[in-house]
PDB file of C-alpha atoms in Angstrom:
ATOM      1  CA  UNK Y   1       0.179   0.078  -0.061  1.00 64.00           C
ATOM      2  CA  UNK Y   2       3.007   2.380   0.643  1.00 68.00           C
ATOM      3  CA  UNK Y   3       4.154   1.503  -2.652  1.00 61.00           C
ATOM      4  CA  UNK Y   4       1.017   2.622  -4.499  1.00 63.00           C
ATOM      5  CA  UNK Y   5       0.888   5.941  -2.130  1.00 68.00           C
ATOM      6  CA  UNK Y   6       4.236   6.927  -3.481  1.00 70.00           C
ATOM      7  CA  UNK Y   7       3.269   6.287  -7.007  1.00 71.00           C
ATOM      8  CA  UNK Y   8       0.255   8.540  -6.507  1.00 69.00           C
ATOM      9  CA  UNK Y   9       2.286  10.911  -5.204  1.00 71.00           C
ATOM     10  CA  UNK Y  10       4.437  10.670  -8.072  1.00 74.00           C
ATOM     11  CA  UNK Y  11       1.703  10.855 -10.474  1.00 66.00           C
ATOM     12  CA  UNK Y  12       0.287  14.269  -9.131  1.00 74.00           C
ATOM     13  CA  UNK Y  13       3.738  16.129  -9.292  1.00 74.00           C
ATOM     14  CA  UNK Y  14       4.288  14.728 -12.830  1.00 74.00           C
ATOM     15  CA  UNK Y  15       0.817  16.028 -14.019  1.00 74.00           C
ATOM     16  CA  UNK Y  16       2.064  19.518 -12.883  1.00 77.00           C
ATOM     17  CA  UNK Y  17       5.200  19.207 -15.060  1.00 73.00           C
ATOM     18  CA  UNK Y  18       3.740  17.450 -18.090  1.00 73.00           C
ATOM     19  CA  UNK Y  19       0.568  19.425 -18.872  1.00 73.00           C
ATOM     20  CA  UNK Y  20      -0.724  21.464 -16.344  1.00 79.00           C
ATOM     21  CA  UNK Y  21      -0.420  25.502 -16.555  1.00 82.00           C
ATOM     22  CA  UNK Y  22       1.226  27.225 -13.571  1.00 87.00           C
ATOM     23  CA  UNK Y  23      -1.429  30.119 -14.214  1.00 93.00           C
ATOM     24  CA  UNK Y  24      -4.830  29.880 -15.870  1.00 97.00           C
ATOM     25  CA  UNK Y  25      -4.643  30.832 -19.514  1.00 97.00           C
ATOM     26  CA  UNK Y  26      -6.892  33.229 -21.330  1.00 97.00           C
ATOM     27  CA  UNK Y  27      -8.859  32.939 -24.736  1.00 98.00           C
ATOM     28  CA  UNK Y  28      -9.793  36.236 -26.124  1.00 97.00           C
ATOM     29  CA  UNK Y  29     -13.021  35.153 -28.010  1.00 97.00           C
ATOM     30  CA  UNK Y  30     -15.412  32.286 -27.858  1.00 96.00           C
ATOM     31  CA  UNK Y  31     -13.925  28.972 -29.069  1.00 96.00           C
ATOM     32  CA  UNK Y  32     -15.052  26.463 -31.611  1.00 97.00           C
ATOM     33  CA  UNK Y  33     -16.975  24.031 -29.921  1.00 97.00           C
ATOM     34  CA  UNK Y  34     -14.738  20.771 -31.396  1.00 97.00           C
ATOM     35  CA  UNK Y  35     -11.468  22.662 -30.422  1.00 97.00           C
ATOM     36  CA  UNK Y  36     -12.435  23.739 -27.021  1.00 97.00           C
ATOM     37  CA  UNK Y  37     -13.322  19.965 -26.165  1.00 96.00           C
ATOM     38  CA  UNK Y  38      -9.962  18.906 -27.638  1.00 96.00           C
ATOM     39  CA  UNK Y  39      -7.943  21.753 -25.618  1.00 96.00           C
ATOM     40  CA  UNK Y  40      -9.495  22.120 -22.486  1.00 96.00           C
ATOM     41  CA  UNK Y  41     -12.520  19.633 -21.614  1.00 95.00           C
ATOM     42  CA  UNK Y  42     -10.818  16.831 -22.449  1.00 91.00           C
ATOM     43  CA  UNK Y  43      -7.560  17.528 -20.879  1.00 92.00           C
ATOM     44  CA  UNK Y  44      -9.362  18.969 -17.759  1.00 93.00           C
ATOM     45  CA  UNK Y  45      -7.674  22.101 -17.993  1.00 95.00           C
ATOM     46  CA  UNK Y  46      -9.414  25.702 -16.762  1.00 97.00           C
ATOM     47  CA  UNK Y  47      -9.422  28.825 -18.665  1.00 98.00           C
ATOM     48  CA  UNK Y  48     -10.665  32.252 -18.778  1.00 98.00           C
ATOM     49  CA  UNK Y  49     -12.572  33.331 -21.628  1.00 98.00           C
ATOM     50  CA  UNK Y  50     -13.103  36.969 -22.631  1.00 98.00           C
ATOM     51  CA  UNK Y  51     -15.648  38.425 -24.997  1.00 97.00           C
ATOM     52  CA  UNK Y  52     -17.757  35.220 -24.654  1.00 97.00           C
ATOM     53  CA  UNK Y  53     -20.913  36.974 -23.283  1.00 98.00           C
ATOM     54  CA  UNK Y  54     -20.418  40.366 -24.476  1.00 97.00           C
ATOM     55  CA  UNK Y  55     -23.769  40.472 -25.824  1.00 97.00           C
ATOM     56  CA  UNK Y  56     -25.713  39.756 -22.833  1.00 98.00           C
ATOM     57  CA  UNK Y  57     -27.999  42.812 -21.830  1.00 98.00           C
ATOM     58  CA  UNK Y  58     -27.224  41.924 -18.292  1.00 98.00           C
ATOM     59  CA  UNK Y  59     -23.938  43.518 -18.501  1.00 98.00           C
ATOM     60  CA  UNK Y  60     -25.312  47.010 -18.720  1.00 98.00           C
ATOM     61  CA  UNK Y  61     -28.739  46.507 -17.250  1.00 98.00           C
ATOM     62  CA  UNK Y  62     -28.090  44.883 -13.828  1.00 98.00           C
ATOM     63  CA  UNK Y  63     -27.677  47.818 -11.723  1.00 97.00           C
ATOM     64  CA  UNK Y  64     -29.197  47.916  -8.016  1.00 97.00           C
ATOM     65  CA  UNK Y  65     -31.958  50.339  -9.701  1.00 97.00           C
ATOM     66  CA  UNK Y  66     -33.055  47.961 -12.631  1.00 98.00           C
ATOM     67  CA  UNK Y  67     -32.803  45.072  -9.883  1.00 98.00           C
ATOM     68  CA  UNK Y  68     -35.168  46.943  -7.501  1.00 98.00           C
ATOM     69  CA  UNK Y  69     -37.761  47.464 -10.569  1.00 98.00           C
ATOM     70  CA  UNK Y  70     -37.408  44.175 -12.210  1.00 98.00           C
ATOM     71  CA  UNK Y  71     -37.034  41.931  -9.039  1.00 98.00           C
ATOM     72  CA  UNK Y  72     -37.233  44.086  -5.797  1.00 98.00           C
ATOM     73  CA  UNK Y  73     -40.489  42.245  -4.501  1.00 97.00           C
ATOM     74  CA  UNK Y  74     -39.429  38.807  -5.384  1.00 97.00           C
ATOM     75  CA  UNK Y  75     -38.806  36.479  -2.291  1.00 97.00           C
ATOM     76  CA  UNK Y  76     -35.759  34.654  -2.620  1.00 97.00           C
ATOM     77  CA  UNK Y  77     -33.439  32.165  -0.733  1.00 96.00           C
ATOM     78  CA  UNK Y  78     -30.702  33.583   0.858  1.00 97.00           C
ATOM     79  CA  UNK Y  79     -27.610  31.894   2.857  1.00 97.00           C
ATOM     80  CA  UNK Y  80     -26.819  33.910   6.053  1.00 98.00           C
ATOM     81  CA  UNK Y  81     -23.956  32.950   8.458  1.00 98.00           C
ATOM     82  CA  UNK Y  82     -21.796  35.014  11.434  1.00 97.00           C
ATOM     83  CA  UNK Y  83     -18.601  34.941   9.349  1.00 96.00           C
ATOM     84  CA  UNK Y  84     -19.404  34.600   5.672  1.00 97.00           C
ATOM     85  CA  UNK Y  85     -18.438  30.808   5.599  1.00 96.00           C
ATOM     86  CA  UNK Y  86     -21.255  28.725   4.240  1.00 92.00           C
ATOM     87  CA  UNK Y  87     -20.957  25.053   4.022  1.00 95.00           C
ATOM     88  CA  UNK Y  88     -17.882  24.885   5.791  1.00 97.00           C
ATOM     89  CA  UNK Y  89     -15.763  23.311   8.949  1.00 97.00           C
ATOM     90  CA  UNK Y  90     -16.241  24.964  12.006  1.00 96.00           C
ATOM     91  CA  UNK Y  91     -14.372  23.227  14.730  1.00 94.00           C
ATOM     92  CA  UNK Y  92     -15.608  19.676  14.540  1.00 95.00           C
ATOM     93  CA  UNK Y  93     -18.726  20.391  12.545  1.00 97.00           C
ATOM     94  CA  UNK Y  94     -19.676  20.815   8.925  1.00 98.00           C
ATOM     95  CA  UNK Y  95     -21.970  23.859   9.135  1.00 98.00           C
ATOM     96  CA  UNK Y  96     -24.253  25.020   6.673  1.00 97.00           C
ATOM     97  CA  UNK Y  97     -26.068  28.498   6.379  1.00 97.00           C
ATOM     98  CA  UNK Y  98     -29.508  29.684   7.818  1.00 97.00           C
ATOM     99  CA  UNK Y  99     -31.540  29.693   4.684  1.00 97.00           C
ATOM    100  CA  UNK Y 100     -33.743  32.781   4.916  1.00 96.00           C
ATOM    101  CA  UNK Y 101     -36.491  34.041   2.618  1.00 97.00           C
ATOM    102  CA  UNK Y 102     -36.034  37.705   1.975  1.00 97.00           C
ATOM    103  CA  UNK Y 103     -37.252  39.986  -0.632  1.00 98.00           C
ATOM    104  CA  UNK Y 104     -34.642  40.919  -3.360  1.00 98.00           C
ATOM    105  CA  UNK Y 105     -34.845  44.638  -2.386  1.00 98.00           C
ATOM    106  CA  UNK Y 106     -33.750  43.645   1.222  1.00 97.00           C
ATOM    107  CA  UNK Y 107     -30.762  41.817   0.188  1.00 98.00           C
ATOM    108  CA  UNK Y 108     -29.843  45.149  -2.111  1.00 98.00           C
ATOM    109  CA  UNK Y 109     -30.522  47.133   1.080  1.00 97.00           C
ATOM    110  CA  UNK Y 110     -27.965  45.298   3.191  1.00 97.00           C
ATOM    111  CA  UNK Y 111     -25.321  45.254   0.344  1.00 96.00           C
ATOM    112  CA  UNK Y 112     -25.578  48.912  -0.416  1.00 96.00           C
ATOM    113  CA  UNK Y 113     -25.440  49.667   3.456  1.00 95.00           C
ATOM    114  CA  UNK Y 114     -28.795  51.176   3.588  1.00 95.00           C
ATOM    115  CA  UNK Y 115     -29.691  48.918   6.841  1.00 94.00           C
ATOM    116  CA  UNK Y 116     -27.310  47.508   9.104  1.00 88.00           C
ATOM    117  CA  UNK Y 117     -27.623  43.625   9.587  1.00 90.00           C
ATOM    118  CA  UNK Y 118     -25.596  41.097  11.762  1.00 93.00           C
ATOM    119  CA  UNK Y 119     -24.281  38.457   9.711  1.00 96.00           C
ATOM    120  CA  UNK Y 120     -23.063  37.882   6.104  1.00 97.00           C
ATOM    121  CA  UNK Y 121     -25.564  37.431   3.373  1.00 97.00           C
ATOM    122  CA  UNK Y 122     -25.221  35.348  -0.008  1.00 98.00           C
ATOM    123  CA  UNK Y 123     -27.798  34.625  -2.740  1.00 97.00           C
ATOM    124  CA  UNK Y 124     -26.244  31.133  -3.584  1.00 95.00           C
ATOM    125  CA  UNK Y 125     -28.913  28.895  -3.741  1.00 91.00           C
ATOM    126  CA  UNK Y 126     -27.578  26.102  -6.325  1.00 86.00           C
ATOM    127  CA  UNK Y 127     -30.840  24.923  -7.570  1.00 88.00           C
ATOM    128  CA  UNK Y 128     -31.063  26.653 -11.034  1.00 95.00           C
ATOM    129  CA  UNK Y 129     -32.299  29.734  -8.928  1.00 96.00           C
ATOM    130  CA  UNK Y 130     -31.876  32.122 -11.858  1.00 97.00           C
ATOM    131  CA  UNK Y 131     -34.506  30.128 -13.737  1.00 96.00           C
ATOM    132  CA  UNK Y 132     -36.644  29.057 -10.640  1.00 95.00           C
ATOM    133  CA  UNK Y 133     -36.586  32.136  -8.236  1.00 96.00           C
ATOM    134  CA  UNK Y 134     -35.839  34.942 -10.808  1.00 97.00           C
ATOM    135  CA  UNK Y 135     -36.988  33.964 -14.153  1.00 97.00           C
ATOM    136  CA  UNK Y 136     -37.443  37.762 -14.744  1.00 98.00           C
ATOM    137  CA  UNK Y 137     -33.834  38.157 -15.395  1.00 98.00           C
ATOM    138  CA  UNK Y 138     -33.714  35.134 -17.613  1.00 97.00           C
ATOM    139  CA  UNK Y 139     -33.800  37.430 -20.651  1.00 97.00           C
ATOM    140  CA  UNK Y 140     -31.024  39.219 -19.754  1.00 98.00           C
ATOM    141  CA  UNK Y 141     -28.774  36.241 -20.302  1.00 98.00           C
ATOM    142  CA  UNK Y 142     -28.757  33.036 -22.301  1.00 97.00           C
ATOM    143  CA  UNK Y 143     -30.332  29.604 -21.109  1.00 96.00           C
ATOM    144  CA  UNK Y 144     -27.347  28.158 -22.149  1.00 97.00           C
ATOM    145  CA  UNK Y 145     -23.887  28.783 -23.719  1.00 98.00           C
ATOM    146  CA  UNK Y 146     -24.376  27.381 -27.223  1.00 97.00           C
ATOM    147  CA  UNK Y 147     -20.725  26.451 -27.905  1.00 97.00           C
ATOM    148  CA  UNK Y 148     -20.331  24.617 -24.960  1.00 98.00           C
ATOM    149  CA  UNK Y 149     -23.545  22.825 -25.371  1.00 97.00           C
ATOM    150  CA  UNK Y 150     -22.580  21.874 -28.456  1.00 97.00           C
ATOM    151  CA  UNK Y 151     -18.931  20.758 -27.414  1.00 96.00           C
ATOM    152  CA  UNK Y 152     -20.742  18.684 -24.529  1.00 95.00           C
ATOM    153  CA  UNK Y 153     -23.921  17.591 -26.704  1.00 94.00           C
ATOM    154  CA  UNK Y 154     -26.239  18.634 -23.907  1.00 95.00           C
ATOM    155  CA  UNK Y 155     -28.061  21.701 -22.136  1.00 96.00           C
ATOM    156  CA  UNK Y 156     -26.901  22.902 -18.570  1.00 97.00           C
ATOM    157  CA  UNK Y 157     -28.369  21.197 -15.883  1.00 96.00           C
ATOM    158  CA  UNK Y 158     -28.628  24.309 -13.948  1.00 97.00           C
ATOM    159  CA  UNK Y 159     -28.158  28.247 -14.336  1.00 98.00           C
ATOM    160  CA  UNK Y 160     -27.259  29.901 -11.054  1.00 98.00           C
ATOM    161  CA  UNK Y 161     -27.407  33.437  -9.760  1.00 98.00           C
ATOM    162  CA  UNK Y 162     -25.009  34.823  -7.376  1.00 98.00           C
ATOM    163  CA  UNK Y 163     -25.048  38.302  -5.508  1.00 98.00           C
ATOM    164  CA  UNK Y 164     -23.341  38.646  -1.943  1.00 97.00           C
ATOM    165  CA  UNK Y 165     -20.964  40.539   0.138  1.00 97.00           C
ATOM    166  CA  UNK Y 166     -17.188  40.664   0.184  1.00 97.00           C
ATOM    167  CA  UNK Y 167     -16.993  38.523   3.321  1.00 97.00           C
ATOM    168  CA  UNK Y 168     -18.941  35.785   1.558  1.00 97.00           C
ATOM    169  CA  UNK Y 169     -16.413  33.100   0.988  1.00 97.00           C
ATOM    170  CA  UNK Y 170     -16.867  29.534  -0.593  1.00 97.00           C
ATOM    171  CA  UNK Y 171     -14.700  27.013   1.267  1.00 97.00           C
ATOM    172  CA  UNK Y 172     -12.649  24.534  -0.745  1.00 98.00           C
ATOM    173  CA  UNK Y 173     -14.714  21.933  -2.546  1.00 97.00           C
ATOM    174  CA  UNK Y 174     -15.001  20.146  -5.826  1.00 95.00           C
ATOM    175  CA  UNK Y 175     -18.128  19.724  -8.055  1.00 93.00           C
ATOM    176  CA  UNK Y 176     -18.948  17.133 -10.734  1.00 91.00           C
ATOM    177  CA  UNK Y 177     -20.196  19.706 -13.061  1.00 94.00           C
ATOM    178  CA  UNK Y 178     -18.404  21.393 -16.196  1.00 96.00           C
ATOM    179  CA  UNK Y 179     -18.723  24.737 -14.864  1.00 98.00           C
ATOM    180  CA  UNK Y 180     -18.738  28.235 -16.874  1.00 98.00           C
ATOM    181  CA  UNK Y 181     -18.623  31.023 -14.443  1.00 98.00           C
ATOM    182  CA  UNK Y 182     -19.340  34.462 -15.732  1.00 98.00           C
ATOM    183  CA  UNK Y 183     -18.799  37.616 -13.691  1.00 98.00           C
ATOM    184  CA  UNK Y 184     -21.411  40.179 -14.750  1.00 98.00           C
ATOM    185  CA  UNK Y 185     -19.927  43.004 -12.242  1.00 98.00           C
ATOM    186  CA  UNK Y 186     -17.448  43.077  -9.727  1.00 98.00           C
ATOM    187  CA  UNK Y 187     -14.823  40.450  -9.598  1.00 98.00           C
ATOM    188  CA  UNK Y 188     -14.114  36.728  -8.340  1.00 98.00           C
ATOM    189  CA  UNK Y 189     -10.832  35.418  -6.763  1.00 98.00           C
ATOM    190  CA  UNK Y 190     -10.517  31.561  -7.100  1.00 98.00           C
ATOM    191  CA  UNK Y 191      -7.812  29.394  -5.477  1.00 98.00           C
ATOM    192  CA  UNK Y 192      -7.805  26.373  -8.017  1.00 98.00           C
ATOM    193  CA  UNK Y 193      -6.233  22.761  -7.484  1.00 97.00           C
ATOM    194  CA  UNK Y 194      -6.505  20.128 -10.284  1.00 95.00           C
ATOM    195  CA  UNK Y 195      -8.025  16.648  -9.261  1.00 93.00           C
ATOM    196  CA  UNK Y 196      -4.453  15.298  -9.375  1.00 92.00           C
ATOM    197  CA  UNK Y 197      -3.676  17.044  -6.493  1.00 93.00           C
ATOM    198  CA  UNK Y 198      -6.086  15.073  -4.515  1.00 93.00           C
ATOM    199  CA  UNK Y 199      -3.411  12.852  -2.440  1.00 91.00           C
ATOM    200  CA  UNK Y 200      -2.091  16.316  -0.900  1.00 94.00           C
ATOM    201  CA  UNK Y 201      -5.918  17.648   0.102  1.00 95.00           C
ATOM    202  CA  UNK Y 202      -7.044  16.449   3.389  1.00 95.00           C
ATOM    203  CA  UNK Y 203     -10.375  15.204   4.004  1.00 95.00           C
ATOM    204  CA  UNK Y 204     -12.436  14.403   7.226  1.00 96.00           C
ATOM    205  CA  UNK Y 205     -15.767  13.384   8.225  1.00 96.00           C
ATOM    206  CA  UNK Y 206     -18.020  15.609  10.036  1.00 97.00           C
ATOM    207  CA  UNK Y 207     -21.226  16.161  11.773  1.00 97.00           C
ATOM    208  CA  UNK Y 208     -23.364  18.353   9.816  1.00 98.00           C
ATOM    209  CA  UNK Y 209     -24.983  21.253  11.541  1.00 98.00           C
ATOM    210  CA  UNK Y 210     -26.655  24.479  10.307  1.00 98.00           C
ATOM    211  CA  UNK Y 211     -26.622  28.226  11.903  1.00 98.00           C
ATOM    212  CA  UNK Y 212     -29.553  29.814  13.196  1.00 97.00           C
ATOM    213  CA  UNK Y 213     -29.690  33.448  14.256  1.00 96.00           C
ATOM    214  CA  UNK Y 214     -31.391  34.245  17.722  1.00 94.00           C
ATOM    215  CA  UNK Y 215     -33.613  37.053  18.548  1.00 90.00           C
ATOM    216  CA  UNK Y 216     -30.501  38.893  20.086  1.00 92.00           C
ATOM    217  CA  UNK Y 217     -28.646  38.783  16.597  1.00 91.00           C
ATOM    218  CA  UNK Y 218     -26.014  36.056  17.965  1.00 94.00           C
ATOM    219  CA  UNK Y 219     -25.653  32.922  16.190  1.00 97.00           C
ATOM    220  CA  UNK Y 220     -25.986  29.412  17.440  1.00 97.00           C
ATOM    221  CA  UNK Y 221     -24.983  26.067  15.828  1.00 97.00           C
ATOM    222  CA  UNK Y 222     -27.731  23.365  15.707  1.00 97.00           C
ATOM    223  CA  UNK Y 223     -26.696  19.662  14.924  1.00 96.00           C
ATOM    224  CA  UNK Y 224     -28.458  17.759  12.509  1.00 95.00           C
ATOM    225  CA  UNK Y 225     -28.521  14.648  14.561  1.00 89.00           C
ATOM    226  CA  UNK Y 226     -30.597  12.631  11.881  1.00 91.00           C
ATOM    227  CA  UNK Y 227     -28.294  13.328   9.351  1.00 92.00           C
ATOM    228  CA  UNK Y 228     -25.458  11.292   7.676  1.00 94.00           C
ATOM    229  CA  UNK Y 229     -21.792  12.660   8.407  1.00 96.00           C
ATOM    230  CA  UNK Y 230     -20.327  14.655   5.665  1.00 96.00           C
ATOM    231  CA  UNK Y 231     -16.674  14.407   4.188  1.00 96.00           C
ATOM    232  CA  UNK Y 232     -15.143  17.776   3.629  1.00 97.00           C
ATOM    233  CA  UNK Y 233     -11.953  19.598   3.389  1.00 97.00           C
ATOM    234  CA  UNK Y 234     -10.847  20.833   6.787  1.00 97.00           C
ATOM    235  CA  UNK Y 235      -7.834  23.027   5.238  1.00 97.00           C
ATOM    236  CA  UNK Y 236      -8.105  26.699   4.628  1.00 96.00           C
ATOM    237  CA  UNK Y 237      -6.034  27.602   1.418  1.00 97.00           C
ATOM    238  CA  UNK Y 238      -5.630  30.990   2.452  1.00 96.00           C
ATOM    239  CA  UNK Y 239      -3.858  29.907   5.685  1.00 95.00           C
ATOM    240  CA  UNK Y 240      -3.286  26.310   5.778  1.00 96.00           C
ATOM    241  CA  UNK Y 241      -2.084  24.488   8.959  1.00 96.00           C
ATOM    242  CA  UNK Y 242       0.874  22.834   7.356  1.00 96.00           C
ATOM    243  CA  UNK Y 243       1.619  21.252  11.147  1.00 96.00           C
ATOM    244  CA  UNK Y 244      -1.793  19.602  11.222  1.00 96.00           C
ATOM    245  CA  UNK Y 245      -1.628  19.011   7.292  1.00 96.00           C
ATOM    246  CA  UNK Y 246       1.978  18.558   6.104  1.00 95.00           C
ATOM    247  CA  UNK Y 247       0.889  16.838   2.895  1.00 93.00           C
ATOM    248  CA  UNK Y 248      -0.864  19.961   1.607  1.00 95.00           C
ATOM    249  CA  UNK Y 249       2.455  21.765   1.081  1.00 94.00           C
ATOM    250  CA  UNK Y 250       2.917  19.522  -1.891  1.00 92.00           C
ATOM    251  CA  UNK Y 251      -0.180  21.203  -3.511  1.00 94.00           C
ATOM    252  CA  UNK Y 252       0.291  23.396  -6.400  1.00 94.00           C
ATOM    253  CA  UNK Y 253      -2.619  25.975  -6.037  1.00 95.00           C
ATOM    254  CA  UNK Y 254      -3.435  28.314  -9.159  1.00 96.00           C
ATOM    255  CA  UNK Y 255      -4.813  31.612  -8.106  1.00 96.00           C
ATOM    256  CA  UNK Y 256      -7.142  33.241 -10.972  1.00 96.00           C
ATOM    257  CA  UNK Y 257      -8.939  36.492 -10.696  1.00 98.00           C
ATOM    258  CA  UNK Y 258     -12.182  36.728 -12.942  1.00 98.00           C
ATOM    259  CA  UNK Y 259     -13.336  40.227 -13.811  1.00 98.00           C
ATOM    260  CA  UNK Y 260     -16.933  41.755 -15.006  1.00 98.00           C
ATOM    261  CA  UNK Y 261     -17.248  40.403 -18.427  1.00 98.00           C
ATOM    262  CA  UNK Y 262     -15.025  37.523 -18.084  1.00 98.00           C
ATOM    263  CA  UNK Y 263     -16.171  33.723 -18.102  1.00 98.00           C
ATOM    264  CA  UNK Y 264     -14.168  30.950 -16.087  1.00 98.00           C
ATOM    265  CA  UNK Y 265     -14.093  27.523 -17.519  1.00 98.00           C
ATOM    266  CA  UNK Y 266     -13.843  25.535 -14.229  1.00 98.00           C
ATOM    267  CA  UNK Y 267     -13.460  21.664 -15.142  1.00 96.00           C
ATOM    268  CA  UNK Y 268     -15.339  19.129 -13.151  1.00 93.00           C
ATOM    269  CA  UNK Y 269     -13.670  17.828 -10.171  1.00 93.00           C
ATOM    270  CA  UNK Y 270     -11.293  20.691  -9.672  1.00 96.00           C
ATOM    271  CA  UNK Y 271     -11.144  21.928  -6.044  1.00 97.00           C
ATOM    272  CA  UNK Y 272     -11.960  25.679  -5.799  1.00 98.00           C
ATOM    273  CA  UNK Y 273     -12.026  28.499  -3.194  1.00 98.00           C
ATOM    274  CA  UNK Y 274     -13.862  31.465  -4.046  1.00 98.00           C
ATOM    275  CA  UNK Y 275     -13.839  35.272  -2.626  1.00 98.00           C
ATOM    276  CA  UNK Y 276     -15.478  38.014  -4.198  1.00 98.00           C
ATOM    277  CA  UNK Y 277     -15.792  41.946  -4.282  1.00 98.00           C
ATOM    278  CA  UNK Y 278     -18.768  43.410  -2.418  1.00 97.00           C
ATOM    279  CA  UNK Y 279     -21.809  43.276  -4.284  1.00 97.00           C
ATOM    280  CA  UNK Y 280     -20.392  41.142  -7.109  1.00 98.00           C
ATOM    281  CA  UNK Y 281     -23.069  39.613  -9.243  1.00 98.00           C
ATOM    282  CA  UNK Y 282     -22.418  36.300 -11.246  1.00 98.00           C
ATOM    283  CA  UNK Y 283     -24.239  33.714 -13.182  1.00 98.00           C
ATOM    284  CA  UNK Y 284     -22.985  30.205 -13.771  1.00 98.00           C
ATOM    285  CA  UNK Y 285     -23.942  27.286 -15.966  1.00 98.00           C
ATOM    286  CA  UNK Y 286     -23.417  23.685 -14.731  1.00 97.00           C
ATOM    287  CA  UNK Y 287     -23.107  20.560 -17.081  1.00 96.00           C
ATOM    288  CA  UNK Y 288     -23.414  17.507 -15.132  1.00 91.00           C
ATOM    289  CA  UNK Y 289     -21.057  15.013 -16.693  1.00 78.00           C
ATOM    290  CA  UNK Y 290     -21.037  12.512 -13.823  1.00 67.00           C
ATOM    291  CA  UNK Y 291     -20.799   9.553 -16.033  1.00 61.00           C
ATOM    292  CA  UNK Y 292     -18.290  10.361 -18.489  1.00 66.00           C
ATOM    293  CA  UNK Y 293     -15.178   8.668 -18.819  1.00 64.00           C
ATOM    294  CA  UNK Y 294     -12.826  11.832 -17.369  1.00 68.00           C
ATOM    295  CA  UNK Y 295     -15.084  11.556 -14.108  1.00 66.00           C
ATOM    296  CA  UNK Y 296     -14.786   7.838 -13.976  1.00 68.00           C
ATOM    297  CA  UNK Y 297     -10.722   8.285 -14.211  1.00 62.00           C
ATOM    298  CA  UNK Y 298     -10.538  10.823 -11.476  1.00 72.00           C
ATOM    299  CA  UNK Y 299     -12.756   8.920  -9.264  1.00 70.00           C
ATOM    300  CA  UNK Y 300     -10.432   5.983  -9.555  1.00 69.00           C
ATOM    301  CA  UNK Y 301      -7.587   8.591  -8.225  1.00 66.00           C
ATOM    302  CA  UNK Y 302      -9.999   9.585  -5.540  1.00 76.00           C
ATOM    303  CA  UNK Y 303     -10.721   6.050  -4.471  1.00 69.00           C
ATOM    304  CA  UNK Y 304      -6.891   5.240  -4.264  1.00 64.00           C
ATOM    305  CA  UNK Y 305      -6.150   8.189  -2.375  1.00 72.00           C
ATOM    306  CA  UNK Y 306      -8.530   7.447   0.314  1.00 71.00           C
ATOM    307  CA  UNK Y 307      -7.643   3.627   0.707  1.00 61.00           C
ATOM    308  CA  UNK Y 308      -4.115   4.703   0.938  1.00 66.00           C
ATOM    309  CA  UNK Y 309      -4.287   7.001   3.511  1.00 64.00           C
ATOM    310  CA  UNK Y 310      -3.504  10.103   1.438  1.00 54.00           C
ATOM    311  CA  UNK Y 311      -6.041  12.310   3.299  1.00 55.00           C
TER     312      UNK Y 311
END
C-alpha cells in the first residue's frame, strides 16, 4: 500500500510538470466547440474566456436600480452566516448557512449599506435559482452557452445566480459539473487545485449542523442529528495549517481573478475556493458529466487516495 501511495504522489507531481499550467490561460474570444473540447474539456484544464457573453443585456442592465424595479419584490432564498463561511468546517462540525427567505430589495439594502444587519448575506442557492426564483432576469442572459452545449452534446443542468457581500467565502470543495462561471459585475478570486492534487488535500468526516440566528442577533449552531456525516476539506488555503496537514505543502494551487465580462471554465472535479468583491454579481452554468470517462478516471484517483490514507 505504501508503494501505491508513493506512485500516487509521483503521478500528481508529474501531472503539473507534463500538462498543467502554472497560471490560468486566457482566450480572447469564444472558442470553436470541437477545439474547446480537445484543448480544455478533454485535458481537464481551466481557462478564462473574454468576450464570451459581451452581448448579454445583463452587463449593462443589472444595476441596483434595475434589479429593484425588475425583481425587488420577489422573495428569494438567501444564505446567512455569522462569518461568511457557508458549507464549511467550524471546529468539529460541517456547518451550513441559515436559509432565509427575503425580498430581493432587502438583500440590496444590506449590500448597499442602507440597513445594518448582523451576519453575512449571500444569494447562492444552487438549484438553478436564476430560472426558478428569478425568471424575470432570464431574458438578460442566455439559457445556455451555445458553443459549450454543442461541445458537450447537452444543455446545462442548472443556471445559477450569485450576489453577495465581500465577506462571503466559498470554502474549498469540488463539483462533478463542468462549470462556466460568468462574472457580470465586480470580480471573483479563485484558488484552484487540479484533481491530480487529491493525495495532498486532506479530508475529514463531520457532523452536519446549521447556523440559526437568535432574537438577540447572535448565531447558534444546531446539529442535524438525523443526518449522515459529511466528508469535507478542513484545510483553509488562505492560511493552511501545515503542521496539522503537512501533505498540503505538496499541493500547487493556482490563483485566478475573474473580472466583469469574463468567463471562467472550471473543469469538473477541480478543487476551488472563492472570494469576491462586495456586491459582485455572477451567473454560472452547470453541465452534469458525472458518468463520462474523465469523471470515472478521477474517481479512481479519489478511491486510491482514500484507501492509501492520502487524506
